[in-house]
Amino acid sequence: WIASVLLSLLVPAAVVGWYGVPIQIFAALLMVAGVLCTAWFPRMAAAHVLGHGEFRRTARPAIEATVVVSLPIAVGTAMVSQPLITLVGGPRFAGAGPVLAVLAICMVPTFFNMMAYQVLQAQGRQVTWFKVVAIATVLNIGANLVLIPHFQAQGNGALGAALSLLATELIEVPVAIGLLPWLLESKL
């Protein structure tokens, strides 16, 4: 939501709307990840008590399922982004189509990061992820301050905000993998 504030300071109101509509659709679709996280958390927390092996056998499918579910949602949303925006907002919101397409791509790493947080929380390591998010927030603000004006000069600062979010989520993915290196181990 930081991007919305920065957009309101850096671009015309219409461009803020070009971000507002897609970010609401993005947030609505993130509810799928929220449901998955809520459903898996108690099981992961219980498995953590039983030891590393049981925890990994429980947590790994949660991560895998989350990524698998995110892929068709992301691809489908990206494919219909422009017509969906035109349907929801009308032709005045045409600039929001590319923004939604970028946010659609952002769903895969965001779903992954949300479940990675649940895995860390089930292990009692949530403070570690809070530090990652704090650093990512600072990076996101910096990226927004650079990308919003850059893309606004080309006519769509909202696209810069969406790309900033995508970059931030992509930065968090390898950090999450670093915190959960067993995700890369072969199951065989």
Coordinates of C-alpha atoms in Angstrom, one line a residue:
W1 CA 0.0 0.0 0.0
I2 CA 3.1 2.2 0.2
A3 CA 3.0 2.5 -3.6
S4 CA -0.5 4.0 -3.4
V5 CA 0.7 6.8 -1.1
L6 CA 3.8 7.5 -3.2
L7 CA 1.7 7.5 -6.4
S8 CA -0.7 10.0 -4.8
L9 CA 2.3 12.3 -4.3
L10 CA 4.1 11.7 -7.6
V11 CA 1.4 11.3 -10.3
P12 CA -2.0 12.7 -11.4
A13 CA -5.1 11.2 -9.7
A14 CA -6.1 9.3 -12.9
V15 CA -2.8 7.3 -12.7
V16 CA -3.4 6.6 -9.0
G17 CA -6.7 5.0 -10.1
W18 CA -4.8 2.9 -12.7
Y19 CA -3.0 1.3 -9.7
G20 CA -6.0 1.3 -7.4
V21 CA -8.3 -0.9 -9.5
P22 CA -5.6 -3.6 -10.2
I23 CA -4.3 -3.7 -6.7
Q24 CA -7.8 -4.3 -5.4
I25 CA -8.2 -7.3 -7.8
F26 CA -4.7 -8.5 -6.8
A27 CA -5.7 -8.3 -3.1
A28 CA -8.9 -10.2 -3.8
L29 CA -7.0 -13.0 -5.5
L30 CA -4.5 -13.1 -2.6
M31 CA -7.3 -14.3 -0.5
V32 CA -6.7 -17.7 -2.1
A33 CA -3.2 -17.8 -0.7
G34 CA -4.6 -16.6 2.6
V35 CA -7.1 -19.5 2.8
L36 CA -4.3 -22.0 1.9
C37 CA -2.0 -20.5 4.6
T38 CA -4.8 -20.6 7.2
A39 CA -5.7 -24.2 6.3
W40 CA -2.1 -25.5 6.4
F41 CA -0.8 -23.6 9.5
P42 CA -2.2 -25.7 12.3
R43 CA -1.0 -28.9 10.6
M44 CA 2.5 -27.5 10.1
A45 CA 2.6 -26.2 13.7
A46 CA 1.6 -29.7 15.0
A47 CA 4.2 -31.3 12.7
H48 CA 6.9 -29.0 14.0
V49 CA 6.5 -30.5 17.5
L50 CA 7.1 -34.0 16.0
G51 CA 10.5 -33.2 14.6
H52 CA 12.3 -32.0 11.5
G53 CA 11.4 -34.9 9.2
E54 CA 7.7 -34.8 9.9
F55 CA 7.7 -31.0 9.6
R56 CA 9.3 -31.1 6.2
R57 CA 7.0 -33.8 5.0
T58 CA 4.1 -31.6 6.0
A59 CA 5.4 -28.2 5.0
R60 CA 6.8 -29.0 1.6
P61 CA 3.4 -30.0 0.1
A62 CA 2.0 -26.8 1.5
I63 CA 4.5 -24.7 -0.4
E64 CA 4.2 -26.8 -3.5
A65 CA 0.4 -26.6 -3.5
T66 CA 0.5 -22.9 -3.0
V67 CA 2.8 -22.4 -6.0
V68 CA 0.8 -24.8 -8.2
V69 CA -2.4 -23.0 -7.3
S70 CA -0.9 -19.6 -8.0
L71 CA 0.3 -20.5 -11.5
P72 CA -3.1 -20.7 -13.3
I73 CA -4.4 -17.7 -11.3
A74 CA -1.4 -15.7 -12.4
V75 CA -1.5 -16.8 -16.0
G76 CA -5.3 -16.4 -16.3
T77 CA -5.3 -13.0 -14.7
A78 CA -2.4 -11.8 -17.0
M79 CA -4.2 -13.1 -20.0
V80 CA -7.5 -11.3 -19.3
S81 CA -6.0 -8.2 -17.6
Q82 CA -6.8 -5.7 -20.3
P83 CA -10.4 -6.9 -21.0
L84 CA -11.1 -7.3 -17.3
I85 CA -9.9 -3.7 -16.5
T86 CA -12.1 -2.4 -19.4
L87 CA -15.0 -4.3 -18.1
V88 CA -14.5 -3.2 -14.5
G89 CA -13.4 0.4 -15.0
G90 CA -14.2 1.3 -18.5
P91 CA -12.0 2.8 -21.2
R92 CA -10.8 5.5 -18.9
F93 CA -8.8 2.8 -17.0
A94 CA -7.0 1.4 -20.0
G95 CA -3.7 2.3 -18.4
A96 CA -4.5 -0.2 -15.6
G97 CA -4.4 -3.2 -17.9
P98 CA -0.6 -3.5 -18.0
V99 CA -0.5 -2.8 -14.3
L100 CA -2.8 -5.8 -13.6
A101 CA -0.7 -7.9 -15.9
V102 CA 2.4 -7.2 -13.8
L103 CA 0.5 -7.8 -10.6
A104 CA -0.7 -11.1 -12.0
I105 CA 2.9 -12.2 -12.5
C106 CA 3.6 -11.0 -9.0
M107 CA 1.1 -13.5 -7.6
V108 CA 3.4 -16.5 -7.9
P109 CA 6.2 -15.1 -5.7
T110 CA 3.7 -13.5 -3.4
F111 CA 1.8 -16.8 -2.8
F112 CA 5.1 -18.5 -2.2
N113 CA 6.3 -15.8 0.2
M114 CA 3.0 -15.9 2.1
M115 CA 3.3 -19.7 2.6
A116 CA 7.0 -19.4 3.4
Y117 CA 6.1 -17.0 6.2
Q118 CA 3.6 -19.6 7.5
V119 CA 6.3 -22.3 7.5
L120 CA 8.7 -20.0 9.4
Q121 CA 5.9 -19.0 11.8
A122 CA 5.1 -22.7 12.5
Q123 CA 8.7 -23.1 13.5
G124 CA 8.6 -20.0 15.7
R125 CA 10.9 -18.1 13.3
Q126 CA 8.5 -15.3 12.4
V127 CA 10.8 -12.6 13.7
T128 CA 13.3 -13.6 11.0
W129 CA 10.7 -13.0 8.3
F130 CA 9.7 -9.7 9.8
K131 CA 13.3 -8.6 9.3
V132 CA 13.1 -9.7 5.7
V133 CA 9.9 -7.8 5.2
A134 CA 11.4 -4.7 6.8
I135 CA 14.3 -4.7 4.5
A136 CA 12.1 -5.4 1.5
T137 CA 9.9 -2.5 2.5
V138 CA 12.8 -0.1 2.4
L139 CA 13.9 -1.5 -1.0
N140 CA 10.3 -1.2 -2.2
I141 CA 10.1 2.4 -1.3
G142 CA 13.4 3.1 -3.0
A143 CA 12.3 1.2 -6.1
N144 CA 9.0 3.1 -6.2
L145 CA 10.8 6.5 -5.9
V146 CA 12.8 5.6 -8.9
L147 CA 10.3 3.6 -11.1
I148 CA 7.2 5.7 -10.6
P149 CA 8.7 8.9 -12.0
H150 CA 10.5 6.9 -14.7
F151 CA 7.3 5.2 -15.9
Q152 CA 5.3 8.4 -15.4
A153 CA 7.6 10.2 -17.8
Q154 CA 6.5 7.5 -20.3
G155 CA 2.8 8.0 -19.4
N156 CA 2.1 5.4 -16.7
G157 CA 3.7 5.7 -13.3
A158 CA 1.3 3.0 -11.9
L159 CA 3.3 0.5 -14.0
G160 CA 6.4 1.6 -12.0
A161 CA 4.6 0.9 -8.8
A162 CA 3.6 -2.6 -9.9
L163 CA 7.1 -3.4 -11.1
S164 CA 8.4 -2.3 -7.7
L165 CA 6.1 -4.7 -6.0
L166 CA 7.2 -7.5 -8.3
A167 CA 10.9 -6.8 -7.7
T168 CA 10.3 -6.8 -4.0
E169 CA 8.5 -10.1 -4.0
L170 CA 11.2 -11.6 -6.3
I171 CA 13.9 -10.5 -3.9
E172 CA 12.1 -12.2 -1.0
V173 CA 11.9 -15.6 -2.8
P174 CA 15.6 -16.5 -2.6
V175 CA 15.8 -15.2 1.0
A176 CA 12.9 -17.5 1.9
I177 CA 14.7 -20.4 0.1
G178 CA 17.8 -19.5 2.1
L179 CA 15.8 -19.7 5.3
L180 CA 14.2 -23.0 4.2
P181 CA 17.0 -24.7 2.2
W182 CA 15.4 -28.1 2.5
L183 CA 12.9 -26.9 -0.1
L184 CA 15.5 -27.5 -2.7
E185 CA 16.4 -31.0 -1.6
S186 CA 15.3 -33.9 -3.7
K187 CA 12.3 -35.9 -2.4
L188 CA 13.7 -39.2 -3.8

